[in-house]
PDB file of C-alpha atoms and ligand atoms in Angstrom:
ATOM      1  CA  MET A   1       0.000   0.000   0.000  1.00  0.00           C
ATOM      2  CA  ASP A   2       1.338   3.344  -1.066  1.00  0.00           C
ATOM      3  CA  ILE A   3       0.852   5.600   1.975  1.00  0.00           C
ATOM      4  CA  ARG A   4       3.040   8.667   1.499  1.00  0.00           C
ATOM      5  CA  GLY A   5       2.640  10.544   4.760  1.00  0.00           C
ATOM      6  CA  LEU A   6       0.592  11.822   7.655  1.00  0.00           C
ATOM      7  CA  GLY A   7      -1.637  14.295   5.823  1.00  0.00           C
ATOM      8  CA  TYR A   8      -3.615  15.628   8.751  1.00  0.00           C
ATOM      9  CA  ILE A   9      -5.060  14.820  12.125  1.00  0.00           C
ATOM     10  CA  GLY A  10      -8.388  15.615  13.741  1.00  0.00           C
ATOM     11  CA  ILE A  11      -8.566  16.144  17.472  1.00  0.00           C
ATOM     12  CA  ASP A  12     -11.558  16.238  19.808  1.00  0.00           C
ATOM     13  CA  VAL A  13     -11.291  19.003  22.360  1.00  0.00           C
ATOM     14  CA  THR A  14     -13.605  20.181  25.124  1.00  0.00           C
ATOM     15  CA  ASP A  15     -12.499  23.836  24.802  1.00  0.00           C
ATOM     16  CA  VAL A  16     -12.091  25.061  21.223  1.00  0.00           C
ATOM     17  CA  GLU A  17     -11.434  28.661  22.290  1.00  0.00           C
ATOM     18  CA  GLU A  18      -8.410  27.594  24.333  1.00  0.00           C
ATOM     19  CA  TRP A  19      -7.137  25.757  21.280  1.00  0.00           C
ATOM     20  CA  ARG A  20      -7.586  28.862  19.114  1.00  0.00           C
ATOM     21  CA  THR A  21      -5.117  30.697  21.376  1.00  0.00           C
ATOM     22  CA  TYR A  22      -2.905  27.661  21.848  1.00  0.00           C
ATOM     23  CA  GLY A  23      -2.673  26.891  18.108  1.00  0.00           C
ATOM     24  CA  GLU A  24      -1.631  30.458  17.431  1.00  0.00           C
ATOM     25  CA  ARG A  25       1.007  30.263  20.169  1.00  0.00           C
ATOM     26  CA  LEU A  26       2.517  27.299  18.303  1.00  0.00           C
ATOM     27  CA  GLY A  27       2.668  29.448  15.180  1.00  0.00           C
ATOM     28  CA  MET A  28      -0.213  27.772  13.361  1.00  0.00           C
ATOM     29  CA  MET A  29      -2.489  29.879  11.163  1.00  0.00           C
ATOM     30  CA  GLU A  30      -6.218  29.783  11.725  1.00  0.00           C
ATOM     31  CA  ALA A  31      -8.083  29.135   8.470  1.00  0.00           C
ATOM     32  CA  GLY A  32     -11.771  29.187   9.362  1.00  0.00           C
ATOM     33  CA  ASP A  33     -13.917  27.136  11.648  1.00  0.00           C
ATOM     34  CA  ASP A  34     -16.940  26.053   9.595  1.00  0.00           C
ATOM     35  CA  THR A  35     -16.340  22.298   9.984  1.00  0.00           C
ATOM     36  CA  GLY A  36     -14.062  22.564  13.012  1.00  0.00           C
ATOM     37  CA  LEU A  37     -11.217  24.952  13.726  1.00  0.00           C
ATOM     38  CA  ARG A  38      -8.769  24.512  10.854  1.00  0.00           C
ATOM     39  CA  LEU A  39      -5.104  25.092  11.703  1.00  0.00           C
ATOM     40  CA  ARG A  40      -2.569  25.482   8.903  1.00  0.00           C
ATOM     41  CA  ILE A  41       1.216  25.138   8.800  1.00  0.00           C
ATOM     42  CA  ASP A  42       1.643  25.209   5.002  1.00  0.00           C
ATOM     43  CA  GLU A  43      -0.337  25.305   1.744  1.00  0.00           C
ATOM     44  CA  ARG A  44      -2.734  22.621   2.917  1.00  0.00           C
ATOM     45  CA  PRO A  45      -6.200  23.825   3.988  1.00  0.00           C
ATOM     46  CA  PHE A  46      -5.495  22.392   7.434  1.00  0.00           C
ATOM     47  CA  ARG A  47      -3.120  20.001   9.142  1.00  0.00           C
ATOM     48  CA  VAL A  48      -4.923  19.932  12.467  1.00  0.00           C
ATOM     49  CA  LEU A  49      -8.722  19.975  12.549  1.00  0.00           C
ATOM     50  CA  VAL A  50      -9.966  20.895  16.003  1.00  0.00           C
ATOM     51  CA  GLY A  51     -13.481  19.623  16.715  1.00  0.00           C
ATOM     52  CA  ALA A  52     -15.676  20.483  19.684  1.00  0.00           C
ATOM     53  CA  SER A  53     -16.465  17.537  21.934  1.00  0.00           C
ATOM     54  CA  GLU A  54     -18.647  17.238  25.014  1.00  0.00           C
ATOM     55  CA  GLY A  55     -16.394  15.034  27.082  1.00  0.00           C
ATOM     56  CA  HIS A  56     -13.428  13.784  25.061  1.00  0.00           C
ATOM     57  CA  ASP A  57      -9.984  15.263  24.571  1.00  0.00           C
ATOM     58  CA  GLY A  58      -7.835  13.205  22.217  1.00  0.00           C
ATOM     59  CA  LEU A  59      -7.335  11.981  18.691  1.00  0.00           C
ATOM     60  CA  ALA A  60     -10.485  11.927  16.558  1.00  0.00           C
ATOM     61  CA  PHE A  61      -8.804  10.594  13.401  1.00  0.00           C
ATOM     62  CA  ALA A  62      -5.487  10.404  11.584  1.00  0.00           C
ATOM     63  CA  GLY A  63      -5.457  11.138   7.844  1.00  0.00           C
ATOM     64  CA  TRP A  64      -2.916   9.161   5.806  1.00  0.00           C
ATOM     65  CA  GLU A  65      -2.187  10.350   2.309  1.00  0.00           C
ATOM     66  CA  LEU A  66      -1.977   8.295  -0.883  1.00  0.00           C
ATOM     67  CA  PRO A  67      -0.743   9.734  -4.159  1.00  0.00           C
ATOM     68  CA  ASP A  68      -3.843   9.375  -6.336  1.00  0.00           C
ATOM     69  CA  ALA A  69      -7.294   7.837  -6.848  1.00  0.00           C
ATOM     70  CA  ARG A  70      -5.888   4.633  -8.324  1.00  0.00           C
ATOM     71  CA  SER A  71      -3.721   3.936  -5.271  1.00  0.00           C
ATOM     72  CA  LEU A  72      -6.668   4.582  -2.960  1.00  0.00           C
ATOM     73  CA  GLU A  73      -8.727   2.038  -4.969  1.00  0.00           C
ATOM     74  CA  CYS A  74      -5.879  -0.475  -4.645  1.00  0.00           C
ATOM     75  CA  ALA A  75      -5.715   0.224  -0.903  1.00  0.00           C
ATOM     76  CA  ALA A  76      -9.456  -0.497  -0.550  1.00  0.00           C
ATOM     77  CA  THR A  77      -9.023  -3.764  -2.467  1.00  0.00           C
ATOM     78  CA  GLU A  78      -6.065  -4.807  -0.289  1.00  0.00           C
ATOM     79  CA  LEU A  79      -7.953  -3.994   2.911  1.00  0.00           C
ATOM     80  CA  ALA A  80     -10.962  -6.006   1.717  1.00  0.00           C
ATOM     81  CA  ALA A  81      -8.662  -8.938   0.854  1.00  0.00           C
ATOM     82  CA  ALA A  82      -7.252  -8.762   4.393  1.00  0.00           C
ATOM     83  CA  GLY A  83     -10.815  -8.984   5.743  1.00  0.00           C
ATOM     84  CA  ILE A  84     -10.804  -5.417   7.032  1.00  0.00           C
ATOM     85  CA  THR A  85     -13.980  -3.365   6.774  1.00  0.00           C
ATOM     86  CA  THR A  86     -13.740   0.053   5.150  1.00  0.00           C
ATOM     87  CA  GLU A  87     -16.254   2.811   4.612  1.00  0.00           C
ATOM     88  CA  THR A  88     -16.195   5.174   1.647  1.00  0.00           C
ATOM     89  CA  ALA A  89     -16.739   8.840   2.445  1.00  0.00           C
ATOM     90  CA  THR A  90     -19.525  10.750   0.697  1.00  0.00           C
ATOM     91  CA  THR A  91     -18.777  13.778  -1.485  1.00  0.00           C
ATOM     92  CA  ASN A  92     -19.886  16.028   1.373  1.00  0.00           C
ATOM     93  CA  GLU A  93     -17.555  14.286   3.812  1.00  0.00           C
ATOM     94  CA  CYS A  94     -14.682  14.600   1.319  1.00  0.00           C
ATOM     95  CA  ASN A  95     -15.440  18.317   0.965  1.00  0.00           C
ATOM     96  CA  GLU A  96     -15.274  18.703   4.735  1.00  0.00           C
ATOM     97  CA  ARG A  97     -11.760  17.248   4.683  1.00  0.00           C
ATOM     98  CA  CYS A  98     -10.798  19.185   1.520  1.00  0.00           C
ATOM     99  CA  VAL A  99      -9.807  15.994  -0.327  1.00  0.00           C
ATOM    100  CA  ARG A 100     -10.944  14.319  -3.562  1.00  0.00           C
ATOM    101  CA  GLY A 101     -11.399  10.824  -2.143  1.00  0.00           C
ATOM    102  CA  LEU A 102     -11.379   9.120   1.247  1.00  0.00           C
ATOM    103  CA  ILE A 103     -11.986   5.741   2.867  1.00  0.00           C
ATOM    104  CA  ARG A 104     -12.263   5.088   6.595  1.00  0.00           C
ATOM    105  CA  VAL A 105     -10.782   2.167   8.481  1.00  0.00           C
ATOM    106  CA  LYS A 106     -10.049   1.388  12.131  1.00  0.00           C
ATOM    107  CA  ASP A 107      -6.691   0.152  13.389  1.00  0.00           C
ATOM    108  CA  PRO A 108      -6.583  -2.803  15.865  1.00  0.00           C
ATOM    109  CA  ASP A 109      -6.865  -0.349  18.792  1.00  0.00           C
ATOM    110  CA  GLY A 110     -10.009   1.191  17.297  1.00  0.00           C
ATOM    111  CA  VAL A 111      -8.240   4.378  16.172  1.00  0.00           C
ATOM    112  CA  ALA A 112     -10.118   5.990  13.274  1.00  0.00           C
ATOM    113  CA  LEU A 113      -7.921   6.272  10.185  1.00  0.00           C
ATOM    114  CA  GLU A 114      -8.765   8.128   6.999  1.00  0.00           C
ATOM    115  CA  LEU A 115      -6.916   7.072   3.867  1.00  0.00           C
ATOM    116  CA  PHE A 116      -7.256   9.863   1.333  1.00  0.00           C
ATOM    117  CA  HIS A 117      -5.961  11.228  -1.939  1.00  0.00           C
ATOM    118  CA  GLY A 118      -6.147  14.566  -3.715  1.00  0.00           C
ATOM    119  CA  PRO A 119      -5.788  17.259  -1.053  1.00  0.00           C
ATOM    120  CA  ILE A 120      -7.430  20.485  -2.214  1.00  0.00           C
ATOM    121  CA  LEU A 121      -4.885  23.234  -1.673  1.00  0.00           C
ATOM    122  CA  ASP A 122      -5.296  26.641  -0.074  1.00  0.00           C
ATOM    123  CA  HIS A 123      -3.343  29.158  -2.140  1.00  0.00           C
ATOM    124  CA  GLU A 124      -3.722  31.897   0.431  1.00  0.00           C
ATOM    125  CA  PRO A 125      -0.074  32.201   1.541  1.00  0.00           C
ATOM    126  CA  PHE A 126       0.719  30.599   4.885  1.00  0.00           C
ATOM    127  CA  VAL A 127       1.683  33.316   7.332  1.00  0.00           C
ATOM    128  CA  SER A 128       2.514  32.246  10.855  1.00  0.00           C
ATOM    129  CA  PRO A 129       0.809  34.536  13.382  1.00  0.00           C
ATOM    130  CA  THR A 130       3.877  34.347  15.628  1.00  0.00           C
ATOM    131  CA  GLY A 131       6.502  34.614  12.907  1.00  0.00           C
ATOM    132  CA  VAL A 132       7.574  30.953  12.758  1.00  0.00           C
ATOM    133  CA  SER A 133       9.650  30.991   9.565  1.00  0.00           C
ATOM    134  CA  GLY A 134       7.984  27.828   8.283  1.00  0.00           C
ATOM    135  CA  PHE A 135       7.226  24.185   9.004  1.00  0.00           C
ATOM    136  CA  VAL A 136       8.781  21.070   7.486  1.00  0.00           C
ATOM    137  CA  ALA A 137       5.905  19.214   5.834  1.00  0.00           C
ATOM    138  CA  GLY A 138       5.429  18.604   2.088  1.00  0.00           C
ATOM    139  CA  ALA A 139       6.641  15.149   1.090  1.00  0.00           C
ATOM    140  CA  HIS A 140       7.406  14.373   4.735  1.00  0.00           C
ATOM    141  CA  GLY A 141       3.821  14.869   5.910  1.00  0.00           C
ATOM    142  CA  MET A 142       2.658  17.145   8.720  1.00  0.00           C
ATOM    143  CA  GLY A 143       4.808  15.569  11.429  1.00  0.00           C
ATOM    144  CA  HIS A 144       4.235  12.508  13.567  1.00  0.00           C
ATOM    145  CA  ILE A 145       1.843  11.060  16.095  1.00  0.00           C
ATOM    146  CA  VAL A 146       2.631   8.836  19.055  1.00  0.00           C
ATOM    147  CA  LEU A 147      -0.170   6.514  20.134  1.00  0.00           C
ATOM    148  CA  ALA A 148      -0.655   4.360  23.205  1.00  0.00           C
ATOM    149  CA  SER A 149      -1.507   0.893  21.948  1.00  0.00           C
ATOM    150  CA  PRO A 150      -3.119  -1.886  24.030  1.00  0.00           C
ATOM    151  CA  ASN A 151      -2.755  -4.316  21.097  1.00  0.00           C
ATOM    152  CA  LEU A 152       0.813  -3.488  20.175  1.00  0.00           C
ATOM    153  CA  ALA A 153       1.725  -6.654  18.257  1.00  0.00           C
ATOM    154  CA  GLN A 154      -1.503  -6.570  16.239  1.00  0.00           C
ATOM    155  CA  SER A 155      -1.102  -2.853  15.590  1.00  0.00           C
ATOM    156  CA  VAL A 156       2.489  -3.192  14.383  1.00  0.00           C
ATOM    157  CA  ALA A 157       1.406  -6.064  12.111  1.00  0.00           C
ATOM    158  CA  PHE A 158      -1.504  -3.995  10.773  1.00  0.00           C
ATOM    159  CA  TYR A 159       0.580  -0.905  10.042  1.00  0.00           C
ATOM    160  CA  THR A 160       3.497  -2.800   8.489  1.00  0.00           C
ATOM    161  CA  GLU A 161       1.858  -5.784   6.752  1.00  0.00           C
ATOM    162  CA  VAL A 162      -1.428  -4.179   5.674  1.00  0.00           C
ATOM    163  CA  LEU A 163      -0.722  -0.439   5.429  1.00  0.00           C
ATOM    164  CA  GLY A 164       2.887  -0.828   4.275  1.00  0.00           C
ATOM    165  CA  PHE A 165       4.731   1.160   6.956  1.00  0.00           C
ATOM    166  CA  ARG A 166       8.394   0.257   7.508  1.00  0.00           C
ATOM    167  CA  LEU A 167      10.148  -0.202  10.829  1.00  0.00           C
ATOM    168  CA  SER A 168      12.543   2.565  11.831  1.00  0.00           C
ATOM    169  CA  ASP A 169      13.726   1.361  15.225  1.00  0.00           C
ATOM    170  CA  TYR A 170      12.760   0.095  18.650  1.00  0.00           C
ATOM    171  CA  TRP A 171      13.162   1.348  22.176  1.00  0.00           C
ATOM    172  CA  ARG A 172      12.756  -1.143  25.031  1.00  0.00           C
ATOM    173  CA  PRO A 173      12.300   0.774  28.284  1.00  0.00           C
ATOM    174  CA  GLY A 174      10.632  -2.205  30.021  1.00  0.00           C
ATOM    175  CA  ASP A 175       9.431  -5.608  28.903  1.00  0.00           C
ATOM    176  CA  ASP A 176       7.828  -4.291  25.742  1.00  0.00           C
ATOM    177  CA  ASP A 177       8.988  -2.390  22.714  1.00  0.00           C
ATOM    178  CA  VAL A 178       8.126   1.135  21.723  1.00  0.00           C
ATOM    179  CA  VAL A 179       7.977   0.879  17.928  1.00  0.00           C
ATOM    180  CA  PHE A 180       8.840   3.677  15.490  1.00  0.00           C
ATOM    181  CA  LEU A 181       7.463   3.445  11.947  1.00  0.00           C
ATOM    182  CA  HIS A 182       7.983   5.429   8.772  1.00  0.00           C
ATOM    183  CA  CYS A 183       6.148   5.825   5.461  1.00  0.00           C
ATOM    184  CA  ASN A 184       8.416   8.452   3.873  1.00  0.00           C
ATOM    185  CA  GLN A 185      11.838   9.923   4.608  1.00  0.00           C
ATOM    186  CA  ARG A 186      10.761  11.330   7.963  1.00  0.00           C
ATOM    187  CA  HIS A 187      12.309   9.034  10.598  1.00  0.00           C
ATOM    188  CA  HIS A 188       8.878   8.258  12.008  1.00  0.00           C
ATOM    189  CA  SER A 189       5.386   9.383  11.161  1.00  0.00           C
ATOM    190  CA  LEU A 190       3.936   7.047  13.775  1.00  0.00           C
ATOM    191  CA  ALA A 191       5.187   5.554  17.036  1.00  0.00           C
ATOM    192  CA  LEU A 192       3.306   2.959  19.074  1.00  0.00           C
ATOM    193  CA  VAL A 193       3.777   2.676  22.821  1.00  0.00           C
ATOM    194  CA  PRO A 194       2.500  -0.343  24.789  1.00  0.00           C
ATOM    195  CA  ALA A 195      -0.267   0.738  27.172  1.00  0.00           C
ATOM    196  CA  ASP A 196      -3.538  -0.429  28.699  1.00  0.00           C
ATOM    197  CA  GLU A 197      -5.771   2.083  26.931  1.00  0.00           C
ATOM    198  CA  PRO A 198      -5.538   3.676  23.479  1.00  0.00           C
ATOM    199  CA  ALA A 199      -4.599   7.354  23.624  1.00  0.00           C
ATOM    200  CA  LEU A 200      -2.850  10.130  21.747  1.00  0.00           C
ATOM    201  CA  TYR A 201       0.380  10.845  23.667  1.00  0.00           C
ATOM    202  CA  HIS A 202       1.526  13.641  21.398  1.00  0.00           C
ATOM    203  CA  PHE A 203       1.708  14.985  17.895  1.00  0.00           C
ATOM    204  CA  MET A 204       4.855  16.609  16.564  1.00  0.00           C
ATOM    205  CA  LEU A 205       5.305  19.733  14.453  1.00  0.00           C
ATOM    206  CA  GLU A 206       8.710  20.424  12.900  1.00  0.00           C
ATOM    207  CA  ALA A 207       9.661  24.056  12.428  1.00  0.00           C
ATOM    208  CA  CYS A 208      12.339  25.077   9.928  1.00  0.00           C
ATOM    209  CA  THR A 209      14.910  26.528  12.325  1.00  0.00           C
ATOM    210  CA  LEU A 210      16.244  26.250  15.865  1.00  0.00           C
ATOM    211  CA  ASP A 211      15.312  29.905  16.359  1.00  0.00           C
ATOM    212  CA  ASP A 212      11.673  29.007  15.615  1.00  0.00           C
ATOM    213  CA  VAL A 213      11.859  26.462  18.440  1.00  0.00           C
ATOM    214  CA  GLY A 214      13.573  28.913  20.810  1.00  0.00           C
ATOM    215  CA  TYR A 215      11.140  31.765  20.208  1.00  0.00           C
ATOM    216  CA  THR A 216       8.174  29.382  20.578  1.00  0.00           C
ATOM    217  CA  LEU A 217       9.619  28.086  23.843  1.00  0.00           C
ATOM    218  CA  ASP A 218      10.021  31.678  25.094  1.00  0.00           C
ATOM    219  CA  ARG A 219       6.386  32.388  24.214  1.00  0.00           C
ATOM    220  CA  HIS A 220       5.376  29.396  26.330  1.00  0.00           C
ATOM    221  CA  HIS A 221       7.330  30.739  29.312  1.00  0.00           C
ATOM    222  CA  GLU A 222       5.921  34.256  28.858  1.00  0.00           C
ATOM    223  CA  ALA A 223       2.329  32.969  28.750  1.00  0.00           C
ATOM    224  CA  ASN A 224       2.883  30.339  31.468  1.00  0.00           C
ATOM    225  CA  VAL A 225       1.928  27.502  29.142  1.00  0.00           C
ATOM    226  CA  PRO A 226       3.052  24.278  30.863  1.00  0.00           C
ATOM    227  CA  ILE A 227       6.084  22.482  29.449  1.00  0.00           C
ATOM    228  CA  SER A 228       5.945  18.677  29.796  1.00  0.00           C
ATOM    229  CA  MET A 229       9.558  18.121  28.763  1.00  0.00           C
ATOM    230  CA  SER A 230      12.370  20.612  28.476  1.00  0.00           C
ATOM    231  CA  LEU A 231      14.420  21.237  25.356  1.00  0.00           C
ATOM    232  CA  GLY A 232      16.328  18.118  24.370  1.00  0.00           C
ATOM    233  CA  LYS A 233      17.617  16.073  21.452  1.00  0.00           C
ATOM    234  CA  HIS A 234      16.197  12.673  20.577  1.00  0.00           C
ATOM    235  CA  THR A 235      18.548   9.810  19.843  1.00  0.00           C
ATOM    236  CA  ASN A 236      16.635   8.215  17.000  1.00  0.00           C
ATOM    237  CA  ASP A 237      15.174  11.028  14.907  1.00  0.00           C
ATOM    238  CA  GLN A 238      17.734  13.554  16.255  1.00  0.00           C
ATOM    239  CA  MET A 239      14.959  16.109  16.673  1.00  0.00           C
ATOM    240  CA  VAL A 240      15.783  19.052  18.932  1.00  0.00           C
ATOM    241  CA  SER A 241      12.466  19.751  20.588  1.00  0.00           C
ATOM    242  CA  PHE A 242      10.454  20.553  23.675  1.00  0.00           C
ATOM    243  CA  TYR A 243       7.076  19.174  24.702  1.00  0.00           C
ATOM    244  CA  SER A 244       4.223  21.569  25.285  1.00  0.00           C
ATOM    245  CA  ARG A 245       1.201  20.528  27.357  1.00  0.00           C
ATOM    246  CA  SER A 246      -1.889  21.273  25.257  1.00  0.00           C
ATOM    247  CA  PRO A 247      -5.189  22.434  26.770  1.00  0.00           C
ATOM    248  CA  SER A 248      -6.446  18.882  26.092  1.00  0.00           C
ATOM    249  CA  GLY A 249      -3.884  17.192  28.354  1.00  0.00           C
ATOM    250  CA  PHE A 250      -1.889  15.474  25.614  1.00  0.00           C
ATOM    251  CA  ASP A 251       1.393  16.995  24.434  1.00  0.00           C
ATOM    252  CA  VAL A 252       2.600  18.731  21.308  1.00  0.00           C
ATOM    253  CA  GLU A 253       6.264  18.155  20.494  1.00  0.00           C
ATOM    254  CA  PHE A 254       7.692  21.250  18.827  1.00  0.00           C
ATOM    255  CA  GLY A 255      11.062  20.695  17.216  1.00  0.00           C
ATOM    256  CA  CYS A 256      13.451  21.121  14.334  1.00  0.00           C
ATOM    257  CA  GLY A 257      16.210  19.231  12.572  1.00  0.00           C
ATOM    258  CA  GLY A 258      14.516  15.836  12.315  1.00  0.00           C
ATOM    259  CA  LEU A 259      16.444  13.055  10.604  1.00  0.00           C
ATOM    260  CA  LEU A 260      15.547  12.062   7.054  1.00  0.00           C
ATOM    261  CA  ILE A 261      16.281   8.437   6.360  1.00  0.00           C
ATOM    262  CA  ASP A 262      17.526   6.779   3.199  1.00  0.00           C
ATOM    263  CA  GLU A 263      15.450   3.655   2.656  1.00  0.00           C
ATOM    264  CA  SER A 264      18.170   2.039   0.526  1.00  0.00           C
ATOM    265  CA  THR A 265      20.712   2.021   3.373  1.00  0.00           C
ATOM    266  CA  TRP A 266      18.510   2.025   6.492  1.00  0.00           C
ATOM    267  CA  THR A 267      18.742  -0.833   8.961  1.00  0.00           C
ATOM    268  CA  VAL A 268      16.523  -1.266  12.003  1.00  0.00           C
ATOM    269  CA  THR A 269      18.204  -0.698  15.374  1.00  0.00           C
ATOM    270  CA  GLN A 270      17.238  -0.565  19.039  1.00  0.00           C
ATOM    271  CA  ILE A 271      17.900   2.607  20.978  1.00  0.00           C
ATOM    272  CA  THR A 272      18.775   2.462  24.674  1.00  0.00           C
ATOM    273  CA  LYS A 273      17.609   5.918  25.680  1.00  0.00           C
ATOM    274  CA  PRO A 274      15.201   8.307  23.985  1.00  0.00           C
ATOM    275  CA  SER A 275      17.309  11.462  24.231  1.00  0.00           C
ATOM    276  CA  PHE A 276      21.004  12.377  24.078  1.00  0.00           C
ATOM    277  CA  TRP A 277      20.385  15.327  26.408  1.00  0.00           C
ATOM    278  CA  GLY A 278      17.483  17.282  27.856  1.00  0.00           C
ATOM    279  CA  HIS A 279      13.805  16.294  27.560  1.00  0.00           C
ATOM    280  CA  ARG A 280      13.551  16.472  31.344  1.00  0.00           C
ATOM    281  CA  GLN A 281      10.269  16.695  33.156  1.00  0.00           C
ATOM    282  CA  PRO A 282       9.899  19.835  35.250  1.00  0.00           C
ATOM    283  CA  GLU A 283      10.245  19.437  39.051  1.00  0.00           C
TER     284      GLU A 283
HETATM  285 FE1  FE2 B 301       7.778  12.694  19.131  1.00  0.00          FE
END
């Protein structure tokens, strides 16, 4: 299956107004809120769709991008052959996501996935409200998500054997692996962490420069936005980042300098700590 990247995510939040302020603080551009608050980081109509929810804060869906209609048809056929139920979105539902075609499927943990093709672009120039110089997206997708997975082995099998993700590396902090997966040159677009309940741990946005990260970190301090983990550098994707606590309780990793991998020479390794330095929890 030809998944090319994490196109977008939808999140359920109990306080959309807090997210309006929070999204701006991360340098994201608000682009209307007819079908949910749309937050942009590039030419796409949104990368994060913030939806109002009565009692749930977390991931609503993850949108994975395929290159064209033909590959989406092939994906539907492959999913059917694997005995996995899919649902085809109506024209209206596609319009809401600003895409030309979309099928829905659930992963083994019940996470709602949207496989889509044909994003409909927003040619209004992206201008960061806080002056972030730009975000690394394009062929690398919007960033990555890290999910808590109660059915880790089944989930890894689903993402690699059915959806075609490739292993990047493992981390084994206890008895079980944390598994990092890629679907383009970005070191990981998805990581799965063994846990009792499914959850979104964090999503990651990659800014273009270290200064973007530094200024954004300063804005957090000035506005007293809680920091979950201090500035640090990851061992596997070499991202220099900090973790911001969102109004919804899960984190947003804000970083720069993420590793791009070369599929032709990559071999899977196991890391023994997640960060070279930093990424400390506050006292
Ligand atoms: Fe991350």
